[in-house]
Short mmCIF file of C-alpha atoms and ligand atoms in Angstrom, two decimals:
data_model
loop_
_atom_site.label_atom_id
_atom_site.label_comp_id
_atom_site.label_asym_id
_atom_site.label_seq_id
_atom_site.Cartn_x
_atom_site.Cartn_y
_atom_site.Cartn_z
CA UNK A 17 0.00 0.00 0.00
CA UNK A 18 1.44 3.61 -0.95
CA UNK A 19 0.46 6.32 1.05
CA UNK A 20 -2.89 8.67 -0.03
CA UNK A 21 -0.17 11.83 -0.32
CA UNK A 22 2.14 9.94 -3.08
CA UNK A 23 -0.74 8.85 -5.22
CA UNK A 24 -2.26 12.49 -4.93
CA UNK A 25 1.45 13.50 -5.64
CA UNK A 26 1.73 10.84 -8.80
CA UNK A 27 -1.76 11.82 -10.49
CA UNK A 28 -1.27 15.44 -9.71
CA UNK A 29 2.60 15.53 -11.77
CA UNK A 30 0.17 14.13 -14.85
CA UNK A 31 -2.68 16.29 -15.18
CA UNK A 32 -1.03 19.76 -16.93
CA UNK A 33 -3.32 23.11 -17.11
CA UNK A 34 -5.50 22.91 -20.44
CA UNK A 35 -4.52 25.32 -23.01
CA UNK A 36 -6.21 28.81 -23.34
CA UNK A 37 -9.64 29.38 -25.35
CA UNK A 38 -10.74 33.10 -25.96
CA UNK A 39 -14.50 33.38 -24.52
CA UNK A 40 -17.14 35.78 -23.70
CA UNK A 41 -17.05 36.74 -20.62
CA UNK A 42 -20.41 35.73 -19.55
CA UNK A 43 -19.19 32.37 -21.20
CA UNK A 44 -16.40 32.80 -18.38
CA UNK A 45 -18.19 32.48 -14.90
CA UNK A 46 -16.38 29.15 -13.52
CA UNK A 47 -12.94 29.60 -15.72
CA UNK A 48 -9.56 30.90 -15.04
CA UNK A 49 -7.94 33.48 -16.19
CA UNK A 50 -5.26 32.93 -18.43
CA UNK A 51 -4.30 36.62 -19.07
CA UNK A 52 -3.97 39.65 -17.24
CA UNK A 53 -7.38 42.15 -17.93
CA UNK A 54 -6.18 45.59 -18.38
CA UNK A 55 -9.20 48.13 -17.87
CA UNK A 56 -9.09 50.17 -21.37
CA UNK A 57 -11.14 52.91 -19.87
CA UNK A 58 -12.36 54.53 -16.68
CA UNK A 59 -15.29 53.32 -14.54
CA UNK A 60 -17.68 55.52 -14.11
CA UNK A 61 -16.25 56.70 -17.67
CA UNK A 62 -17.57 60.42 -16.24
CA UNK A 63 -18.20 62.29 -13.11
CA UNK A 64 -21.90 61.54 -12.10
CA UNK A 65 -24.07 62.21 -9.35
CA UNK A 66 -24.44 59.55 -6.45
CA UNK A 67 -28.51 60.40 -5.77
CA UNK A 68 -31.22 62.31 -6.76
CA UNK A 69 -31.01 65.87 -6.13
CA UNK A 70 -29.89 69.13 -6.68
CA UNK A 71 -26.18 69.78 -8.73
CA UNK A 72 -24.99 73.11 -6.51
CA UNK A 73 -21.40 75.20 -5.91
CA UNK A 74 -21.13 73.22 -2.60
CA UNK A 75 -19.51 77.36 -1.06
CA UNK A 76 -22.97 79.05 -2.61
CA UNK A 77 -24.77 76.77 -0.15
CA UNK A 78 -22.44 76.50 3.10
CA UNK A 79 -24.99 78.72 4.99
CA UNK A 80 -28.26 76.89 4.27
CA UNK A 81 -29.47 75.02 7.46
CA UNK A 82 -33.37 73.24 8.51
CA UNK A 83 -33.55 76.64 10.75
CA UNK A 84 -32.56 78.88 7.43
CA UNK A 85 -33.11 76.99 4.17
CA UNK A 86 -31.69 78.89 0.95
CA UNK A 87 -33.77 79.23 -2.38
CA UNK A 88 -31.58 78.88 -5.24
CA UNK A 89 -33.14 79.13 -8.98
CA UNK A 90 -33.40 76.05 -11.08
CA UNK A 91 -31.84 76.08 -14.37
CA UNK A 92 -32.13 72.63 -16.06
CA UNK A 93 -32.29 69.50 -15.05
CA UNK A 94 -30.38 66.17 -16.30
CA UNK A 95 -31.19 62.91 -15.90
CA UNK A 96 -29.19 59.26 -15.97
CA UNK A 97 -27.83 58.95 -19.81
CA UNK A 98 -28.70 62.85 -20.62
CA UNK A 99 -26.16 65.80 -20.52
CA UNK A 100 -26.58 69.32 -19.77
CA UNK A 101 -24.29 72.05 -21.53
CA UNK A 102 -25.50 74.80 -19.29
CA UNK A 103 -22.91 75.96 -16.88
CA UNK A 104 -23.76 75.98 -13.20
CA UNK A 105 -22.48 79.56 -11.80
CA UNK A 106 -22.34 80.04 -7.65
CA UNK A 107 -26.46 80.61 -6.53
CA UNK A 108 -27.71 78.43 -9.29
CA UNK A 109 -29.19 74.59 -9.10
CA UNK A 110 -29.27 71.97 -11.24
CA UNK A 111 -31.87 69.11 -10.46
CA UNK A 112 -29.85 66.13 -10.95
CA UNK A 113 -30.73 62.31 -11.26
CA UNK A 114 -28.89 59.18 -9.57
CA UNK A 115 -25.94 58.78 -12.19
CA UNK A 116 -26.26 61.20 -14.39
CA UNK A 117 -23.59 63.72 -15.66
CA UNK A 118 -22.05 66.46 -13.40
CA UNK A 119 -22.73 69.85 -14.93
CA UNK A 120 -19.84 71.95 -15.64
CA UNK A 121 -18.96 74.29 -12.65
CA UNK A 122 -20.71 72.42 -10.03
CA UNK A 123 -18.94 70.30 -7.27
CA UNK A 124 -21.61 68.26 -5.10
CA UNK A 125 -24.79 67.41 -5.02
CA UNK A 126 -27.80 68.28 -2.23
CA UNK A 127 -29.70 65.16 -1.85
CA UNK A 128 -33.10 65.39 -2.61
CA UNK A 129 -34.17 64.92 1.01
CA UNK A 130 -32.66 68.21 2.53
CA UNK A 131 -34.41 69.70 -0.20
CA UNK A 132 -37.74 71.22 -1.54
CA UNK A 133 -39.57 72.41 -4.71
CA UNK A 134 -40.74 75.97 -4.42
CA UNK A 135 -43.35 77.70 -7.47
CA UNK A 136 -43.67 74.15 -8.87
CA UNK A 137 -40.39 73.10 -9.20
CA UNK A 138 -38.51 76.56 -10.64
CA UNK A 139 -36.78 77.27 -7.27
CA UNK A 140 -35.42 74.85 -4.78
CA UNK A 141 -35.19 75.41 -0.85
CA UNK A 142 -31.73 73.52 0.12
CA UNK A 143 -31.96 72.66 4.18
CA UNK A 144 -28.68 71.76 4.42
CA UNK A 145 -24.74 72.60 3.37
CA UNK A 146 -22.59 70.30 1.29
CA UNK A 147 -19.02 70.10 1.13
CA UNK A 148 -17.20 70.18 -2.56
CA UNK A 149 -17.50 66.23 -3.74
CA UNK A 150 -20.54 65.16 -2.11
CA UNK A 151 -22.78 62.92 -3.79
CA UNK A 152 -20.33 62.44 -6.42
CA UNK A 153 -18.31 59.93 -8.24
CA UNK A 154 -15.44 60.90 -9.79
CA UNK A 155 -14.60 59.30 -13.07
CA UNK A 156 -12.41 56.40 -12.50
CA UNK A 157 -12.80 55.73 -9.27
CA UNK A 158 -14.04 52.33 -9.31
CA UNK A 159 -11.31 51.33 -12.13
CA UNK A 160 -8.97 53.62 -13.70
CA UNK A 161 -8.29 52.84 -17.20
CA UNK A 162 -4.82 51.30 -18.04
CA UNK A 163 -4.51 49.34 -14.52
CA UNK A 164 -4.43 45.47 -13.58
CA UNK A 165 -7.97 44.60 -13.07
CA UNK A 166 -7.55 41.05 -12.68
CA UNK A 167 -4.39 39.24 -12.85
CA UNK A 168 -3.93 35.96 -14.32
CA UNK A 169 -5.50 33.29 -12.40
CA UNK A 170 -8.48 35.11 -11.42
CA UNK A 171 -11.35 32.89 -11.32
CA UNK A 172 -13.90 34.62 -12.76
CA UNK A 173 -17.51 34.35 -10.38
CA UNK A 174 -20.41 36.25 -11.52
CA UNK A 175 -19.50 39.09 -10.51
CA UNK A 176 -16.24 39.25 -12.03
CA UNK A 177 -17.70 38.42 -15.56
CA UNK A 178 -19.94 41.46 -14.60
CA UNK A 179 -16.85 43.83 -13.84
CA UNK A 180 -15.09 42.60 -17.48
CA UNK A 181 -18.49 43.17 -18.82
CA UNK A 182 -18.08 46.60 -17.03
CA UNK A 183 -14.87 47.81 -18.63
CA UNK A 184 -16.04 45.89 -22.13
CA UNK A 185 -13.35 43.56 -21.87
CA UNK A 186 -16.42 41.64 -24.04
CA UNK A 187 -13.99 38.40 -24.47
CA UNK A 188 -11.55 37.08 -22.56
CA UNK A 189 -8.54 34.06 -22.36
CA UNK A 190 -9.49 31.44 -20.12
CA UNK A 191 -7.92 27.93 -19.50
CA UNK A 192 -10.24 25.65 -22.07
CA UNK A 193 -12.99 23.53 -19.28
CA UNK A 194 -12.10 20.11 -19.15
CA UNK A 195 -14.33 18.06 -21.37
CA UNK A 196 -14.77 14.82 -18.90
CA UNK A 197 -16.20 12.08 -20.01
CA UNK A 198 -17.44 9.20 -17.62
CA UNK A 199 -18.75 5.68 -17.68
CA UNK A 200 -19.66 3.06 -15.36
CA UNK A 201 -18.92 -1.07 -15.84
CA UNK A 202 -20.89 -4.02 -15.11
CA UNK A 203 -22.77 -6.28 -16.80
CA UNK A 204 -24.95 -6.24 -12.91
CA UNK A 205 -26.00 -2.11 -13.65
CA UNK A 206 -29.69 -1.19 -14.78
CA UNK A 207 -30.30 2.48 -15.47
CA UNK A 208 -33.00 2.23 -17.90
CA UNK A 209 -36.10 1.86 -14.87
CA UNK A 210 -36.77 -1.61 -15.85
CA UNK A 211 -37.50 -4.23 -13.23
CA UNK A 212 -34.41 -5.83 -11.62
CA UNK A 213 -33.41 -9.58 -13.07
CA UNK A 214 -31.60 -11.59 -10.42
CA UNK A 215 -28.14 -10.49 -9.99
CA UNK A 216 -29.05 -6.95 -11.14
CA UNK A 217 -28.54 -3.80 -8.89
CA UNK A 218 -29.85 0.18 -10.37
CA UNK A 219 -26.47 1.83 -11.50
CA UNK A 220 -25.50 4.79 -9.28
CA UNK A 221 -22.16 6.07 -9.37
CA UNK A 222 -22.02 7.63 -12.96
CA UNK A 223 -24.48 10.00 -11.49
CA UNK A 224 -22.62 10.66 -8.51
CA UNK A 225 -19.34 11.48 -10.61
CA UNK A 226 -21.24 13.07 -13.47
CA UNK A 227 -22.36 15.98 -10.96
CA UNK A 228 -19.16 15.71 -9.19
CA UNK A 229 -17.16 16.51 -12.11
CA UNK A 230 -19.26 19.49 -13.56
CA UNK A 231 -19.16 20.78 -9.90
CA UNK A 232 -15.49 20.27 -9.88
CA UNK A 233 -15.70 23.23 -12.84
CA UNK A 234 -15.57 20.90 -15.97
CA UNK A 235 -17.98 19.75 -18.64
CA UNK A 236 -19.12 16.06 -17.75
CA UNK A 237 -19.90 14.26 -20.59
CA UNK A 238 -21.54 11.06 -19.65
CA UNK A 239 -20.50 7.75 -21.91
CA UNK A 240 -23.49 5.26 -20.35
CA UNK A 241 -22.96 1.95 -18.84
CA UNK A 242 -20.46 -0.09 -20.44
CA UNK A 243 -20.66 -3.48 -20.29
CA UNK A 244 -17.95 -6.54 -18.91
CA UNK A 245 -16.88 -6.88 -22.15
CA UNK A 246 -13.51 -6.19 -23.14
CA UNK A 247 -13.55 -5.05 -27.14
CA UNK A 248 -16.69 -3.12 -26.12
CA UNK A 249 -14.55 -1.63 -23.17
CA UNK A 250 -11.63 -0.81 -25.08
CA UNK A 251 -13.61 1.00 -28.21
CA UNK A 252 -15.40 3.48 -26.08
CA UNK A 253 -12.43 4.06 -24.44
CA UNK A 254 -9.98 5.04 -27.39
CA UNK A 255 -12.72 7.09 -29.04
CA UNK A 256 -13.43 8.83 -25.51
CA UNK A 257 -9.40 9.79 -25.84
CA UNK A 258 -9.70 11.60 -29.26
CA UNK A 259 -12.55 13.61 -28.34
CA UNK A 260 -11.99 14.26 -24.40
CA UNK A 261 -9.91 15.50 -21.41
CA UNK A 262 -9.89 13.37 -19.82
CA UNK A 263 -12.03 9.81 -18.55
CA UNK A 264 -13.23 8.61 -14.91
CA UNK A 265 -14.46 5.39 -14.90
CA UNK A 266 -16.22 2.97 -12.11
CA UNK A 267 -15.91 -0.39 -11.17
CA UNK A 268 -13.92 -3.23 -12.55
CA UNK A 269 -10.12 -2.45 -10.95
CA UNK A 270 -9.42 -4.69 -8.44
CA UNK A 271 -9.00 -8.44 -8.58
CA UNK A 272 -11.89 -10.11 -9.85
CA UNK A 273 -12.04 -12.53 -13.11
CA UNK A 274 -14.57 -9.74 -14.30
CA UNK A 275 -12.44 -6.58 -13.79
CA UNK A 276 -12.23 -5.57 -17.21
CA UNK A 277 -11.02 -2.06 -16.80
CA UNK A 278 -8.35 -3.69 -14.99
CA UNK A 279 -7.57 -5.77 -18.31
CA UNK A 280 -7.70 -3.40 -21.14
CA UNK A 281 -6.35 -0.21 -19.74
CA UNK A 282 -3.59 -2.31 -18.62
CA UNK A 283 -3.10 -2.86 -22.84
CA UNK A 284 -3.91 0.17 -24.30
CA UNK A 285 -2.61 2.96 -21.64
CA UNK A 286 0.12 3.60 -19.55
CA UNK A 287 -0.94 2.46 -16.14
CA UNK A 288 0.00 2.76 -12.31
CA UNK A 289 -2.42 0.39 -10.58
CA UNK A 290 -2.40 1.63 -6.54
CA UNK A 291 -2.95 0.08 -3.73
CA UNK A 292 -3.62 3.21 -1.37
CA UNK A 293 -3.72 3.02 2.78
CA UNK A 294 -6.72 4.49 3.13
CA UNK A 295 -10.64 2.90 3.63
CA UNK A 296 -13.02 2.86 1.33
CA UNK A 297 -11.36 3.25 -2.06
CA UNK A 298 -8.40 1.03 -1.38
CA UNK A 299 -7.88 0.13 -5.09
CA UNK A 300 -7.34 3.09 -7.58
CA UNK A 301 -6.07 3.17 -11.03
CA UNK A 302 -4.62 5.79 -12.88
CA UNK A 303 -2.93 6.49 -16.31
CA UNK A 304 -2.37 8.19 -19.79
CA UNK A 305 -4.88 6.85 -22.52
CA UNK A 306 -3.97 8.11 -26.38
CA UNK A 307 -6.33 7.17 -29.09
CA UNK A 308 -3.70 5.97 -31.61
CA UNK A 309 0.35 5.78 -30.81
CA UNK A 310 1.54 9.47 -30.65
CA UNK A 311 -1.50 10.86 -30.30
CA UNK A 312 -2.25 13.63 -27.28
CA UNK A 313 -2.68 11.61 -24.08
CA UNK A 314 -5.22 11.77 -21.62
CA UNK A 315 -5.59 10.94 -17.73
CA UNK A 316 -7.80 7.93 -17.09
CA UNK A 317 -8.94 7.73 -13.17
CA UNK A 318 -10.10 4.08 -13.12
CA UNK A 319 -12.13 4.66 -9.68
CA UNK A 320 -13.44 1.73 -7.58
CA UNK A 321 -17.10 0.49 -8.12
CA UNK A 322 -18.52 0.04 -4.82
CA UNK A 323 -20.29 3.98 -4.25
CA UNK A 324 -18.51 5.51 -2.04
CA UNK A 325 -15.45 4.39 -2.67
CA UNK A 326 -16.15 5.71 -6.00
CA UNK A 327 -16.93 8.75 -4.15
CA UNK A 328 -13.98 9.16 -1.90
CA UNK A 329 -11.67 8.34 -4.85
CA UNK A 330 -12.93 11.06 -6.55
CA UNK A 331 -12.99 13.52 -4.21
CA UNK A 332 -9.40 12.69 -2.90
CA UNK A 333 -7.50 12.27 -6.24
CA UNK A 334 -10.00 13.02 -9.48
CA UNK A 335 -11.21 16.28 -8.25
CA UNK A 336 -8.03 17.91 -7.29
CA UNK A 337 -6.52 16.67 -10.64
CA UNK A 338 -9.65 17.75 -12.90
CA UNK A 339 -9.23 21.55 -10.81
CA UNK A 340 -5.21 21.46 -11.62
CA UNK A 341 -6.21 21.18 -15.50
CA UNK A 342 -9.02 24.13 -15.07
CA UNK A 343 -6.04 26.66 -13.77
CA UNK A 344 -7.75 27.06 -10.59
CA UNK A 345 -5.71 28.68 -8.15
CA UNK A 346 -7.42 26.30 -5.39
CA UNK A 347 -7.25 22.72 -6.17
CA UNK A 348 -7.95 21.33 -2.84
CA UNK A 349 -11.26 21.41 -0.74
CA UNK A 350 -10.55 23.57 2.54
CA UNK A 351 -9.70 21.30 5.68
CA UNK A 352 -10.16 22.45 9.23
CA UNK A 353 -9.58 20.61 12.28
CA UNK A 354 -12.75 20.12 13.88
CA UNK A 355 -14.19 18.84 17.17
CA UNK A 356 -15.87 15.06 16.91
CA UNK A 357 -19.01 15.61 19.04
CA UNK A 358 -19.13 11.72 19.24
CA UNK A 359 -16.40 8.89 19.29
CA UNK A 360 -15.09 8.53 15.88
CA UNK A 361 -14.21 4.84 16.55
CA UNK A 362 -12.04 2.46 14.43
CA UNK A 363 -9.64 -0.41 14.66
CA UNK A 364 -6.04 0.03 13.57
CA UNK A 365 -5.17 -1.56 10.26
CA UNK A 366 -2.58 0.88 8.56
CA UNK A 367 -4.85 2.78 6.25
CA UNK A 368 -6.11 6.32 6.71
CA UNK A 369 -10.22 5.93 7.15
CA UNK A 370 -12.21 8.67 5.38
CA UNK A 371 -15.54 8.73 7.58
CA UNK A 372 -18.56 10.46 5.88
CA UNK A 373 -19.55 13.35 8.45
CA UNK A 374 -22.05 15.88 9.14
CA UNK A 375 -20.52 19.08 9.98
CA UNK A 376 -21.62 22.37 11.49
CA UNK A 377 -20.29 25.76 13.33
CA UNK A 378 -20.56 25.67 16.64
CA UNK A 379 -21.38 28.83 18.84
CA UNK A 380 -17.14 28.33 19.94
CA UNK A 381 -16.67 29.24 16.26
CA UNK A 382 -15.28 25.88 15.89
CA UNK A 383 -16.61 23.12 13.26
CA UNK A 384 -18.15 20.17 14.54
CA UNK A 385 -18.39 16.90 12.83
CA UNK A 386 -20.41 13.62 13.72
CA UNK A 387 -20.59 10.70 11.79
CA UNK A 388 -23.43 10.07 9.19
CA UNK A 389 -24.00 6.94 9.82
CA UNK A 390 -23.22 3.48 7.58
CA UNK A 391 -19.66 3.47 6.99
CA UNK A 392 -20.22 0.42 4.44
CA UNK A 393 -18.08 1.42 0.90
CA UNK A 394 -21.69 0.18 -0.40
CA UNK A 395 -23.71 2.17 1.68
CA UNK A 396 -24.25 5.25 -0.20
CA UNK A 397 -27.58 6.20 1.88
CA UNK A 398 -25.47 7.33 4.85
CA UNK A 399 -23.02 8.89 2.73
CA UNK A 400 -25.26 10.80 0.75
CA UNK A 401 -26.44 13.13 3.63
CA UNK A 402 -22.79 13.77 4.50
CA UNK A 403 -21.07 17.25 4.09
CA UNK A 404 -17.89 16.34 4.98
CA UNK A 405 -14.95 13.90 5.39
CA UNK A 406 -13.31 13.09 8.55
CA UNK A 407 -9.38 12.02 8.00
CA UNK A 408 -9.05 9.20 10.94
CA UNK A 409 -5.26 8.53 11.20
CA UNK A 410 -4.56 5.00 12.10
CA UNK A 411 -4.88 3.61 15.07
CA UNK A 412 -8.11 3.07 17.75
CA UNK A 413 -10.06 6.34 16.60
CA UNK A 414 -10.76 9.98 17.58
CA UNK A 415 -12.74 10.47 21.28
CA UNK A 416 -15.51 12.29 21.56
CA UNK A 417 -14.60 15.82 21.89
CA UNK A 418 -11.23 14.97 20.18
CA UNK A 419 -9.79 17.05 17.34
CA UNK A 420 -9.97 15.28 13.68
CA UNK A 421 -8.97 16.88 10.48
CA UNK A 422 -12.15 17.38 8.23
CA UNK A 423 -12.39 18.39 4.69
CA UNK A 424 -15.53 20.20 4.15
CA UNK A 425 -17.04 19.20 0.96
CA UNK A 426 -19.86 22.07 1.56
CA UNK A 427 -20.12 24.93 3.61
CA UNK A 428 -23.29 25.98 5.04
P1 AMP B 505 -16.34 -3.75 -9.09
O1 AMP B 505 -15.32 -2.76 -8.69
O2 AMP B 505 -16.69 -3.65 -10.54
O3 AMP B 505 -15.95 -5.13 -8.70
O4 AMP B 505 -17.64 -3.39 -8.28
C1 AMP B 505 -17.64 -3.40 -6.86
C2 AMP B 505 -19.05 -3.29 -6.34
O5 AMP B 505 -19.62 -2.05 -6.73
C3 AMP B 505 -19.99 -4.35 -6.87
O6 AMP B 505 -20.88 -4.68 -5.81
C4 AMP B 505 -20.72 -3.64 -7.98
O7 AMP B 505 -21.98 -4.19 -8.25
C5 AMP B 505 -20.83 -2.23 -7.44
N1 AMP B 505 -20.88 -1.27 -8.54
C6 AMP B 505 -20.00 -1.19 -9.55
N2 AMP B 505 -20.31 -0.19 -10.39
C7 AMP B 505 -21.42 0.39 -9.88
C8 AMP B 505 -22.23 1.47 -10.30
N3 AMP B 505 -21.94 2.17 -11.41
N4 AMP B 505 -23.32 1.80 -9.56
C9 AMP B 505 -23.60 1.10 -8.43
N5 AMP B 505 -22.87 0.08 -7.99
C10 AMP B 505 -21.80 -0.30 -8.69
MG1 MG B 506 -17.62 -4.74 -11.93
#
């Protein structure tokens, strides 16, 4: 058995960043930034006004008060995507909409609130002084044109893609999204609803690992069952490495007469076949797959079948693989060392156990974790309703109120 950290360490040195795509940037949210985004203008491109209200020479007003309001005349009025020409001298008003234009020669704005109309809107009363710059946004200062607004690496969220969208950086260079394409084995699956023949079981794990990889940021494209049949096996396979990124499969990698995955990946790709200390997902394969000799090669992740072990393989060597070839800064999920409210109990056996857990903040500030349940590699139930994974190092266990380290697969 090789230790969890070496295979991570193996897979990882395989799995290169994809090359860059140019996209729109709404096209972006989820990618990486493969290029620095220089803002080619300013944001706000103009000086505007941060309410509604009245455009003033903030010194022709400094003596207004509630007590002793000042009437000023209006002389125009501009609202959000109009301009006014008219020059604002000292004494004057300008009634002004939320992010439209400053006039010339004024420097704030009275919010409309510590003001009032007088004959029907020609005069204003203002209630209250301003300093120069109130209620206004100087051009550029959210971005200034000609600066870093995100450097390489970025990952760009929503609100990011909104920001590029913002400065019209209307495309952008990404890393390409993994196209990942997935299958399950077994001649025992059924996914088609029909009633079960003896000796068959419904097929779960391609849609475990079909959400798990499009949540990981790539695009899971799912190849079906496939059955225990070698040619069968071995055609879907080469024609999956011309088209994809990369292929997880499940089931057929350990030592059974049946473990077909075992057989023809061991012909057609390079192969490490691991033995890693940890429980579930003891067995794990992992290689490079071309479609033809010389061709580009591909990672294969030949994942256990039994669940979770399909599960925890993916989480603990797929994902952080998959997230390597998406440039994201972040491949790992965050781990905390958290308090086990009860016993996390275990027999030593030299393996690391990965225990499904529940976690939660705790009013110390603290996370908390206890177990979910079924610890079975087949018992996905359990598993299913569990946020997190609980690293148990080997030996008898963690106490209750001991300290375990967790990675949170969720948060909140
Ligand atoms: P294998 O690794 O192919 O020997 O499968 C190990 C166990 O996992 C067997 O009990 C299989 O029936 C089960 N299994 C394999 N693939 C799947 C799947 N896609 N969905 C649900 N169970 C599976
Ligand atoms: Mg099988």
């Amino acid at each position: 058995m090789i230790p969890i950290d070496e295979a991570r360490a193996h897979v990882l040195s395989h799995c290169a960043v994809l090359p860059v795509v140019e996209v729109p940037c709404r096209a972006a949210v989820g990618m990486v930034l493969a290029a620095p985004v220089v803002a080619g203008e300013d944001v706000p491109p103009f000086a505007n006004s941060a309410v509604d209200g009245y455009a003033v020479v903030a010194a022709s007003v400094a003596g207004a008060s509630a007590g002793a309001p000042l009437v000023l005349p209006v002389v125009g009025e501009v609202a959000a995507g109009g301009y006014t020409d008219r020059v604002l001298q000292p004494g004057e008003a300008i009634r002004i909409m939320t992010g439209a234009p400053m006039p010339a020669g004024a420097d704030a704005i009275v919010m409309v609130e510590d003001t009032e109309r007088v004959d029907g809107g020609a005069q204003v009363a203002i209630s209250k002084a301003v300093q120069a710059g109130d209620s206004l946004r100087g051009a550029g200062d959210d971005v200034r044109a000609g600066t870093v607004l995100y450097p390489a690496g970025t990952v760009v969220t929503p609100a990011v893609a909104g920001m590029l969208a913002g400065v019209n950086a209307a495309v952008v260079q990404v890393v390409r999204r993994p196209q990942v394409a997935v299958l399950s084995t077994g001649d025992e699956l059924v996914d088609d609803g029909s009633p079960l023949q003896p000796g068959q079981i419904r097929e779960s794990n391609r849609t475990v690992l079909l959400g798990l990889v499009a949540e990981a940021g790539c695009e899971a494209v799912d190849l079906g069952i496939v059955r225990d049949d070698e040619a069968e096996l071995e055609r879907v396979l080469l024609d999956a490495a011309a088209r994809f990124d990369a292929v997880v499969t499940s089931g057929g990698v350990s030592m059974g007469d049946y473990d077909v995955v075992k057989a023809v990946l061991g012909r057609i790709a390079t192969m490490r076949w691991m033995q890693i200390a940890i429980k579930p997902a003891k067995p794990f394969a992992f290689g490079m797959l071309a479609a033809a000799p010389g061709a580009r090669e591909i990672p294969v992740f030949g994942l256990p079948g039994n669940p979770v072990s399909s599960l925890v393989s993916f989480e603990l060597l797929a994902r952080p693989a998959l997230r390597q070839m998406t440039g994201h800064p972040v491949i790992q999920r965050p781990t905390v060392a958290a308090v086990a409210d009860a016993g996390l109990a275990r027999r030593p056996d030299g393996k690391i156990h990965f225990m499904r857990v529940f976690a939660s903040f705790g009013e110390d500030g603290r996370v908390h974790v206890t177990s979910v349940g079924a610890q079975g590699s087949h018992q996905l139930a359990a598993t299913s309703m569990a946020n997190a994974i609980a690293e148990v190092p080997d030996g008898d266990g963690v106490p209750a109120g001991g300290t375990v380290r967790t990675i949170l697969l969720s948060v909140g």
